[in-house]
Amino acid sequence: MGEHPASDSVEATTWPLVVWVARLSVYLLAQGALVLLAYAYHGFDSDPESFALGFRIDPLLAAVNFLWGLAGTYIGFFRSRYATPFVLACAAFYTALAALGSFTPYDLGMMLNGRVNLFHWLIVLPAWAAGLYALWRRSGRR
């Protein structure tokens, strides 16, 4: 009498936070692709400051963002079981990039100014939180 047969047939799928963080890397994919297209059109010697806000990065950083975004988008949407290692690896890479870029304007051949470094710090803090939380939850299940 108290059963609801309709609710038994509907299966709800929830995705962990770390999967959503991996899916957010689609921003890096879009940013990298658009900036690389802009450089291809205007020339790779173009001044990054001539681009719109949010796209003022050099071609090497655009390529790096494109590759991380491509991997994260694929993992986030098609291979979610790898989301935790991806998010932690991405957080480690961008933490190193932000830390080194905070002390010098050029790092690994990339022009990293204060605005770019601030963006990197703003994305690594939630990535570390989500990745470590997922790792902690996974270790608690065993």
CSV table of N, CA and C in Angstrom, one decimal:
chain,number,residue,atom,x,y,z
A,1,MET,N,0.8,-1.2,0.0
A,1,MET,CA,0.0,0.0,0.0
A,1,MET,C,0.9,1.3,0.0
A,2,GLY,N,2.0,1.3,0.8
A,2,GLY,CA,2.8,2.4,0.9
A,2,GLY,C,3.9,2.5,-0.2
A,3,GLU,N,3.9,1.5,-1.1
A,3,GLU,CA,4.9,1.4,-2.2
A,3,GLU,C,4.5,2.3,-3.3
A,4,HIS,N,5.5,2.8,-4.0
A,4,HIS,CA,5.3,3.7,-5.2
A,4,HIS,C,6.0,3.0,-6.3
A,5,PRO,N,5.3,2.3,-7.1
A,5,PRO,CA,5.9,1.5,-8.2
A,5,PRO,C,6.6,2.5,-9.2
A,6,ALA,N,6.1,3.7,-9.4
A,6,ALA,CA,6.7,4.6,-10.4
A,6,ALA,C,8.1,5.0,-9.9
A,7,SER,N,8.3,5.1,-8.6
A,7,SER,CA,9.6,5.6,-8.1
A,7,SER,C,10.6,4.4,-8.1
A,8,ASP,N,10.1,3.2,-8.2
A,8,ASP,CA,11.0,2.0,-8.3
A,8,ASP,C,11.7,1.9,-9.7
A,9,SER,N,10.9,2.4,-10.7
A,9,SER,CA,11.4,2.2,-12.0
A,9,SER,C,12.4,3.4,-12.4
A,10,VAL,N,12.3,4.4,-11.7
A,10,VAL,CA,13.2,5.6,-12.0
A,10,VAL,C,14.5,5.4,-11.2
A,11,GLU,N,15.6,5.4,-11.9
A,11,GLU,CA,16.9,5.3,-11.2
A,11,GLU,C,17.6,6.6,-11.3
A,12,ALA,N,17.9,7.2,-10.2
A,12,ALA,CA,18.6,8.5,-10.2
A,12,ALA,C,20.1,8.3,-10.3
A,13,THR,N,20.7,9.0,-11.1
A,13,THR,CA,22.2,9.0,-11.2
A,13,THR,C,22.7,10.3,-10.7
A,14,THR,N,23.6,10.2,-9.7
A,14,THR,CA,24.3,11.3,-9.2
A,14,THR,C,25.8,11.2,-9.5
A,15,TRP,N,26.4,12.3,-9.8
A,15,TRP,CA,27.8,12.3,-10.1
A,15,TRP,C,28.6,13.0,-8.9
A,16,PRO,N,29.7,12.4,-8.5
A,16,PRO,CA,30.5,13.1,-7.4
A,16,PRO,C,31.0,14.4,-7.8
A,17,LEU,N,31.3,15.2,-6.8
A,17,LEU,CA,31.8,16.6,-7.1
A,17,LEU,C,33.1,16.5,-8.0
A,18,VAL,N,33.9,15.6,-7.8
A,18,VAL,CA,35.2,15.5,-8.5
A,18,VAL,C,34.9,15.3,-10.0
A,19,VAL,N,33.8,14.6,-10.4
A,19,VAL,CA,33.5,14.5,-11.8
A,19,VAL,C,33.0,15.8,-12.4
A,20,TRP,N,32.3,16.6,-11.6
A,20,TRP,CA,31.9,17.9,-12.1
A,20,TRP,C,33.1,18.8,-12.2
A,21,VAL,N,34.0,18.7,-11.3
A,21,VAL,CA,35.2,19.5,-11.5
A,21,VAL,C,36.0,19.1,-12.7
A,22,ALA,N,36.1,17.9,-13.0
A,22,ALA,CA,36.7,17.4,-14.3
A,22,ALA,C,36.0,18.0,-15.5
A,23,ARG,N,34.6,17.9,-15.4
A,23,ARG,CA,33.8,18.5,-16.5
A,23,ARG,C,34.0,20.0,-16.7
A,24,LEU,N,34.3,20.7,-15.6
A,24,LEU,CA,34.5,22.1,-15.8
A,24,LEU,C,35.8,22.4,-16.6
A,25,SER,N,36.6,21.5,-16.8
A,25,SER,CA,37.8,21.7,-17.6
A,25,SER,C,37.5,22.0,-19.1
A,26,VAL,N,36.2,21.8,-19.4
A,26,VAL,CA,35.7,22.2,-20.8
A,26,VAL,C,36.0,23.7,-21.0
A,27,TYR,N,36.1,24.5,-19.9
A,27,TYR,CA,36.4,25.9,-20.0
A,27,TYR,C,37.9,26.0,-20.6
A,28,LEU,N,38.8,25.2,-20.0
A,28,LEU,CA,40.2,25.3,-20.5
A,28,LEU,C,40.3,24.8,-22.0
A,29,LEU,N,39.5,23.9,-22.3
A,29,LEU,CA,39.4,23.4,-23.7
A,29,LEU,C,38.9,24.5,-24.6
A,30,ALA,N,37.9,25.2,-24.3
A,30,ALA,CA,37.3,26.3,-25.1
A,30,ALA,C,38.3,27.5,-25.1
A,31,GLN,N,38.8,27.8,-24.0
A,31,GLN,CA,39.8,29.0,-24.0
A,31,GLN,C,41.0,28.7,-24.8
A,32,GLY,N,41.6,27.5,-24.6
A,32,GLY,CA,42.8,27.2,-25.4
A,32,GLY,C,42.5,27.1,-26.9
A,33,ALA,N,41.3,26.5,-27.3
A,33,ALA,CA,41.0,26.5,-28.7
A,33,ALA,C,40.8,27.8,-29.3
A,34,LEU,N,40.0,28.7,-28.6
A,34,LEU,CA,39.7,30.0,-29.1
A,34,LEU,C,41.0,30.9,-29.2
A,35,VAL,N,41.9,30.8,-28.2
A,35,VAL,CA,43.1,31.6,-28.3
A,35,VAL,C,44.0,31.1,-29.4
A,36,LEU,N,44.1,29.8,-29.5
A,36,LEU,CA,45.0,29.3,-30.6
A,36,LEU,C,44.4,29.7,-32.0
A,37,LEU,N,43.1,29.7,-32.1
A,37,LEU,CA,42.5,30.1,-33.4
A,37,LEU,C,42.8,31.6,-33.6
A,38,ALA,N,42.7,32.4,-32.5
A,38,ALA,CA,43.0,33.8,-32.7
A,38,ALA,C,44.5,34.1,-33.1
A,39,TYR,N,45.4,33.3,-32.5
A,39,TYR,CA,46.8,33.4,-32.8
A,39,TYR,C,47.0,33.0,-34.3
A,40,ALA,N,46.3,31.9,-34.7
A,40,ALA,CA,46.5,31.4,-36.1
A,40,ALA,C,46.0,32.5,-37.0
A,41,TYR,N,44.9,33.2,-36.7
A,41,TYR,CA,44.4,34.2,-37.6
A,41,TYR,C,45.2,35.5,-37.6
A,42,HIS,N,45.6,36.0,-36.4
A,42,HIS,CA,46.3,37.3,-36.2
A,42,HIS,C,47.8,37.1,-36.3
A,43,GLY,N,48.3,35.9,-36.2
A,43,GLY,CA,49.8,35.7,-36.1
A,43,GLY,C,50.2,35.4,-34.7
A,44,PHE,N,51.2,34.5,-34.6
A,44,PHE,CA,51.7,34.1,-33.3
A,44,PHE,C,52.5,35.1,-32.6
A,45,ASP,N,52.9,36.2,-33.3
A,45,ASP,CA,53.6,37.3,-32.7
A,45,ASP,C,52.7,38.4,-32.2
A,46,SER,N,51.4,38.1,-32.1
A,46,SER,CA,50.4,39.1,-31.6
A,46,SER,C,50.6,39.3,-30.1
A,47,ASP,N,50.2,40.5,-29.7
A,47,ASP,CA,50.3,40.8,-28.3
A,47,ASP,C,49.1,40.2,-27.6
A,48,PRO,N,49.3,39.4,-26.5
A,48,PRO,CA,48.1,38.8,-25.8
A,48,PRO,C,47.2,39.8,-25.2
A,49,GLU,N,47.7,41.0,-24.9
A,49,GLU,CA,46.9,42.0,-24.3
A,49,GLU,C,45.9,42.6,-25.3
A,50,SER,N,46.0,42.3,-26.6
A,50,SER,CA,45.1,42.8,-27.6
A,50,SER,C,43.8,41.9,-27.6
A,51,PHE,N,43.8,40.8,-26.9
A,51,PHE,CA,42.7,39.9,-26.9
A,51,PHE,C,41.7,40.3,-25.8
A,52,ALA,N,40.5,39.7,-25.8
A,52,ALA,CA,39.5,40.0,-24.8
A,52,ALA,C,40.0,39.4,-23.4
A,53,LEU,N,39.4,40.0,-22.4
A,53,LEU,CA,39.7,39.6,-21.0
A,53,LEU,C,39.3,38.1,-20.9
A,54,GLY,N,40.2,37.3,-20.3
A,54,GLY,CA,40.0,35.9,-20.2
A,54,GLY,C,40.7,35.1,-21.2
A,55,PHE,N,41.1,35.8,-22.3
A,55,PHE,CA,41.8,35.2,-23.4
A,55,PHE,C,43.2,35.8,-23.6
A,56,ARG,N,43.7,36.5,-22.6
A,56,ARG,CA,45.0,37.2,-22.7
A,56,ARG,C,46.1,36.3,-22.3
A,57,ILE,N,46.3,35.2,-23.0
A,57,ILE,CA,47.4,34.3,-22.6
A,57,ILE,C,48.2,34.0,-23.9
A,58,ASP,N,49.5,33.6,-23.7
A,58,ASP,CA,50.3,33.4,-24.8
A,58,ASP,C,50.0,32.0,-25.5
A,59,PRO,N,50.5,31.8,-26.7
A,59,PRO,CA,50.1,30.6,-27.4
A,59,PRO,C,50.5,29.3,-26.7
A,60,LEU,N,51.7,29.3,-26.0
A,60,LEU,CA,52.1,28.0,-25.3
A,60,LEU,C,51.1,27.7,-24.2
A,61,LEU,N,50.8,28.7,-23.4
A,61,LEU,CA,49.8,28.4,-22.3
A,61,LEU,C,48.4,28.0,-22.9
A,62,ALA,N,48.1,28.6,-24.0
A,62,ALA,CA,46.8,28.2,-24.7
A,62,ALA,C,46.8,26.8,-25.1
A,63,ALA,N,48.0,26.3,-25.6
A,63,ALA,CA,48.1,24.9,-26.0
A,63,ALA,C,48.1,24.0,-24.8
A,64,VAL,N,48.7,24.4,-23.7
A,64,VAL,CA,48.7,23.6,-22.5
A,64,VAL,C,47.2,23.5,-21.9
A,65,ASN,N,46.5,24.7,-21.9
A,65,ASN,CA,45.2,24.7,-21.4
A,65,ASN,C,44.3,23.8,-22.3
A,66,PHE,N,44.5,23.9,-23.6
A,66,PHE,CA,43.7,23.1,-24.6
A,66,PHE,C,43.9,21.6,-24.3
A,67,LEU,N,45.2,21.2,-24.1
A,67,LEU,CA,45.4,19.8,-23.8
A,67,LEU,C,44.8,19.3,-22.5
A,68,TRP,N,45.0,20.1,-21.4
A,68,TRP,CA,44.4,19.7,-20.1
A,68,TRP,C,42.9,19.7,-20.3
A,69,GLY,N,42.3,20.7,-21.0
A,69,GLY,CA,40.9,20.8,-21.2
A,69,GLY,C,40.4,19.6,-22.0
A,70,LEU,N,41.1,19.2,-23.0
A,70,LEU,CA,40.7,18.1,-23.8
A,70,LEU,C,40.7,16.8,-22.9
A,71,ALA,N,41.7,16.6,-22.2
A,71,ALA,CA,41.8,15.4,-21.3
A,71,ALA,C,40.7,15.4,-20.3
A,72,GLY,N,40.5,16.6,-19.6
A,72,GLY,CA,39.5,16.7,-18.6
A,72,GLY,C,38.1,16.5,-19.1
A,73,THR,N,37.8,17.1,-20.2
A,73,THR,CA,36.5,16.9,-20.8
A,73,THR,C,36.2,15.5,-21.2
A,74,TYR,N,37.2,14.8,-21.7
A,74,TYR,CA,37.0,13.4,-22.1
A,74,TYR,C,36.8,12.6,-20.8
A,75,ILE,N,37.6,12.8,-19.8
A,75,ILE,CA,37.5,12.0,-18.6
A,75,ILE,C,36.2,12.4,-17.8
A,76,GLY,N,35.8,13.6,-17.8
A,76,GLY,CA,34.7,14.1,-17.0
A,76,GLY,C,33.4,13.5,-17.6
A,77,PHE,N,33.3,13.4,-18.9
A,77,PHE,CA,32.1,13.0,-19.6
A,77,PHE,C,32.0,11.5,-20.0
A,78,PHE,N,33.2,10.9,-20.2
A,78,PHE,CA,33.2,9.6,-20.8
A,78,PHE,C,34.0,8.5,-19.9
A,79,ARG,N,34.9,9.0,-19.1
A,79,ARG,CA,35.6,8.1,-18.2
A,79,ARG,C,35.7,8.6,-16.8
A,80,SER,N,34.5,8.7,-16.2
A,80,SER,CA,34.5,9.4,-14.9
A,80,SER,C,35.2,8.7,-13.8
A,81,ARG,N,35.5,7.4,-13.9
A,81,ARG,CA,36.3,6.7,-12.9
A,81,ARG,C,37.7,7.3,-12.7
A,82,TYR,N,38.2,7.9,-13.7
A,82,TYR,CA,39.5,8.5,-13.7
A,82,TYR,C,39.5,10.0,-13.2
A,83,ALA,N,38.4,10.5,-12.8
A,83,ALA,CA,38.2,11.9,-12.5
A,83,ALA,C,39.1,12.3,-11.3
A,84,THR,N,39.2,11.5,-10.3
A,84,THR,CA,40.0,11.9,-9.1
A,84,THR,C,41.5,12.0,-9.4
A,85,PRO,N,42.1,11.0,-10.1
A,85,PRO,CA,43.5,11.2,-10.5
A,85,PRO,C,43.7,12.3,-11.4
A,86,PHE,N,42.8,12.6,-12.3
A,86,PHE,CA,42.9,13.7,-13.3
A,86,PHE,C,42.9,15.0,-12.5
A,87,VAL,N,41.9,15.2,-11.7
A,87,VAL,CA,41.8,16.5,-10.9
A,87,VAL,C,43.0,16.7,-10.1
A,88,LEU,N,43.5,15.7,-9.4
A,88,LEU,CA,44.7,15.9,-8.6
A,88,LEU,C,45.9,16.2,-9.4
A,89,ALA,N,46.1,15.5,-10.5
A,89,ALA,CA,47.2,15.8,-11.4
A,89,ALA,C,47.1,17.2,-12.0
A,90,CYS,N,45.9,17.6,-12.4
A,90,CYS,CA,45.7,18.9,-12.9
A,90,CYS,C,46.0,20.0,-11.9
A,91,ALA,N,45.5,19.7,-10.7
A,91,ALA,CA,45.7,20.7,-9.5
A,91,ALA,C,47.2,20.8,-9.2
A,92,ALA,N,47.9,19.7,-9.3
A,92,ALA,CA,49.4,19.7,-9.0
A,92,ALA,C,50.1,20.5,-10.1
A,93,PHE,N,49.8,20.3,-11.4
A,93,PHE,CA,50.4,21.0,-12.5
A,93,PHE,C,50.2,22.5,-12.4
A,94,TYR,N,48.9,22.9,-12.2
A,94,TYR,CA,48.6,24.3,-12.2
A,94,TYR,C,49.1,25.0,-10.9
A,95,THR,N,49.2,24.2,-9.8
A,95,THR,CA,49.8,24.7,-8.6
A,95,THR,C,51.3,25.1,-8.8
A,96,ALA,N,52.0,24.1,-9.4
A,96,ALA,CA,53.4,24.4,-9.8
A,96,ALA,C,53.5,25.6,-10.7
A,97,LEU,N,52.6,25.7,-11.7
A,97,LEU,CA,52.7,26.8,-12.6
A,97,LEU,C,52.4,28.1,-11.9
A,98,ALA,N,51.4,28.1,-11.0
A,98,ALA,CA,51.0,29.3,-10.3
A,98,ALA,C,52.1,29.7,-9.3
A,99,ALA,N,52.7,28.7,-8.6
A,99,ALA,CA,53.7,29.1,-7.7
A,99,ALA,C,55.0,29.6,-8.4
A,100,LEU,N,55.4,29.0,-9.4
A,100,LEU,CA,56.5,29.5,-10.2
A,100,LEU,C,56.2,30.8,-10.9
A,101,GLY,N,55.0,30.9,-11.4
A,101,GLY,CA,54.6,32.2,-12.1
A,101,GLY,C,54.4,33.3,-11.1
A,102,SER,N,54.2,33.1,-9.8
A,102,SER,CA,54.1,34.1,-8.9
A,102,SER,C,55.4,34.8,-8.6
A,103,PHE,N,56.5,34.2,-8.9
A,103,PHE,CA,57.8,34.8,-8.6
A,103,PHE,C,58.5,35.3,-9.8
A,104,THR,N,58.1,35.0,-11.0
A,104,THR,CA,58.7,35.5,-12.2
A,104,THR,C,57.7,35.6,-13.3
A,105,PRO,N,57.8,36.6,-14.1
A,105,PRO,CA,56.7,36.8,-15.2
A,105,PRO,C,56.8,35.7,-16.3
A,106,TYR,N,57.9,35.1,-16.4
A,106,TYR,CA,58.1,34.1,-17.5
A,106,TYR,C,58.4,32.7,-16.9
A,107,ASP,N,57.7,31.7,-17.2
A,107,ASP,CA,57.9,30.4,-16.6
A,107,ASP,C,57.7,29.3,-17.7
A,108,LEU,N,58.7,28.5,-17.9
A,108,LEU,CA,58.7,27.4,-18.9
A,108,LEU,C,58.3,27.9,-20.3
A,109,GLY,N,58.8,29.1,-20.6
A,109,GLY,CA,58.5,29.7,-21.9
A,109,GLY,C,57.1,30.4,-22.0
A,110,MET,N,56.4,30.4,-20.9
A,110,MET,CA,55.0,31.0,-20.9
A,110,MET,C,55.0,32.4,-20.2
A,111,MET,N,54.3,33.3,-20.8
A,111,MET,CA,54.2,34.6,-20.1
A,111,MET,C,53.1,34.5,-19.1
A,112,LEU,N,53.5,34.6,-17.8
A,112,LEU,CA,52.6,34.5,-16.7
A,112,LEU,C,52.6,35.8,-15.9
A,113,ASN,N,51.5,36.6,-16.1
A,113,ASN,CA,51.4,37.8,-15.3
A,113,ASN,C,50.5,37.6,-14.1
A,114,GLY,N,50.3,38.7,-13.4
A,114,GLY,CA,49.5,38.6,-12.1
A,114,GLY,C,48.1,38.1,-12.3
A,115,ARG,N,47.5,38.5,-13.4
A,115,ARG,CA,46.1,38.1,-13.7
A,115,ARG,C,46.0,36.6,-14.0
A,116,VAL,N,47.0,36.1,-14.8
A,116,VAL,CA,47.0,34.7,-15.1
A,116,VAL,C,47.3,33.9,-13.8
A,117,ASN,N,48.2,34.3,-13.0
A,117,ASN,CA,48.6,33.6,-11.8
A,117,ASN,C,47.4,33.6,-10.8
A,118,LEU,N,46.7,34.7,-10.7
A,118,LEU,CA,45.5,34.7,-9.9
A,118,LEU,C,44.4,33.7,-10.4
A,119,PHE,N,44.2,33.6,-11.7
A,119,PHE,CA,43.3,32.7,-12.2
A,119,PHE,C,43.7,31.2,-11.9
A,120,HIS,N,45.0,31.0,-12.0
A,120,HIS,CA,45.5,29.6,-11.6
A,120,HIS,C,45.3,29.3,-10.2
A,121,TRP,N,45.6,30.3,-9.3
A,121,TRP,CA,45.3,30.0,-7.9
A,121,TRP,C,43.9,29.8,-7.6
A,122,LEU,N,43.0,30.5,-8.3
A,122,LEU,CA,41.6,30.4,-8.1
A,122,LEU,C,41.0,29.0,-8.6
A,123,ILE,N,41.7,28.4,-9.6
A,123,ILE,CA,41.2,27.1,-10.0
A,123,ILE,C,41.8,26.0,-9.3
A,124,VAL,N,43.0,26.2,-8.7
A,124,VAL,CA,43.7,25.0,-8.1
A,124,VAL,C,43.1,24.8,-6.7
A,125,LEU,N,42.7,25.8,-6.0
A,125,LEU,CA,42.2,25.6,-4.6
A,125,LEU,C,40.9,24.8,-4.6
A,126,PRO,N,39.9,25.0,-5.4
A,126,PRO,CA,38.8,24.1,-5.4
A,126,PRO,C,39.1,22.8,-6.0
A,127,ALA,N,40.1,22.7,-7.0
A,127,ALA,CA,40.4,21.4,-7.5
A,127,ALA,C,41.1,20.5,-6.5
A,128,TRP,N,42.0,21.1,-5.7
A,128,TRP,CA,42.6,20.4,-4.6
A,128,TRP,C,41.5,19.9,-3.6
A,129,ALA,N,40.6,20.8,-3.2
A,129,ALA,CA,39.6,20.4,-2.3
A,129,ALA,C,38.7,19.3,-2.8
A,130,ALA,N,38.3,19.4,-4.0
A,130,ALA,CA,37.4,18.3,-4.6
A,130,ALA,C,38.2,17.0,-4.8
A,131,GLY,N,39.4,17.1,-5.2
A,131,GLY,CA,40.2,15.9,-5.4
A,131,GLY,C,40.6,15.2,-4.1
A,132,LEU,N,41.0,16.0,-3.1
A,132,LEU,CA,41.4,15.4,-1.8
A,132,LEU,C,40.1,14.8,-1.1
A,133,TYR,N,39.0,15.5,-1.3
A,133,TYR,CA,37.8,15.0,-0.7
A,133,TYR,C,37.3,13.7,-1.3
A,134,ALA,N,37.4,13.6,-2.6
A,134,ALA,CA,37.1,12.3,-3.3
A,134,ALA,C,38.1,11.2,-2.9
A,135,LEU,N,39.3,11.5,-2.7
A,135,LEU,CA,40.3,10.6,-2.3
A,135,LEU,C,40.0,10.1,-0.9
A,136,TRP,N,39.6,11.0,0.0
A,136,TRP,CA,39.3,10.7,1.4
A,136,TRP,C,38.0,9.9,1.5
A,137,ARG,N,37.0,10.2,0.6
A,137,ARG,CA,35.8,9.4,0.6
A,137,ARG,C,36.1,8.0,0.1
A,138,ARG,N,36.9,7.9,-0.9
A,138,ARG,CA,37.3,6.6,-1.4
A,138,ARG,C,38.0,5.7,-0.4
A,139,SER,N,38.9,6.3,0.3
A,139,SER,CA,39.7,5.6,1.3
A,139,SER,C,38.8,5.2,2.5
A,140,GLY,N,37.8,5.9,2.8
A,140,GLY,CA,36.9,5.6,3.9
A,140,GLY,C,35.9,4.5,3.6
A,141,ARG,N,35.8,4.1,2.3
A,141,ARG,CA,34.9,3.0,1.9
A,141,ARG,C,35.5,1.7,2.1
A,142,ARG,N,36.8,1.6,2.2
A,142,ARG,CA,37.5,0.3,2.2
A,142,ARG,C,37.6,-0.2,3.6
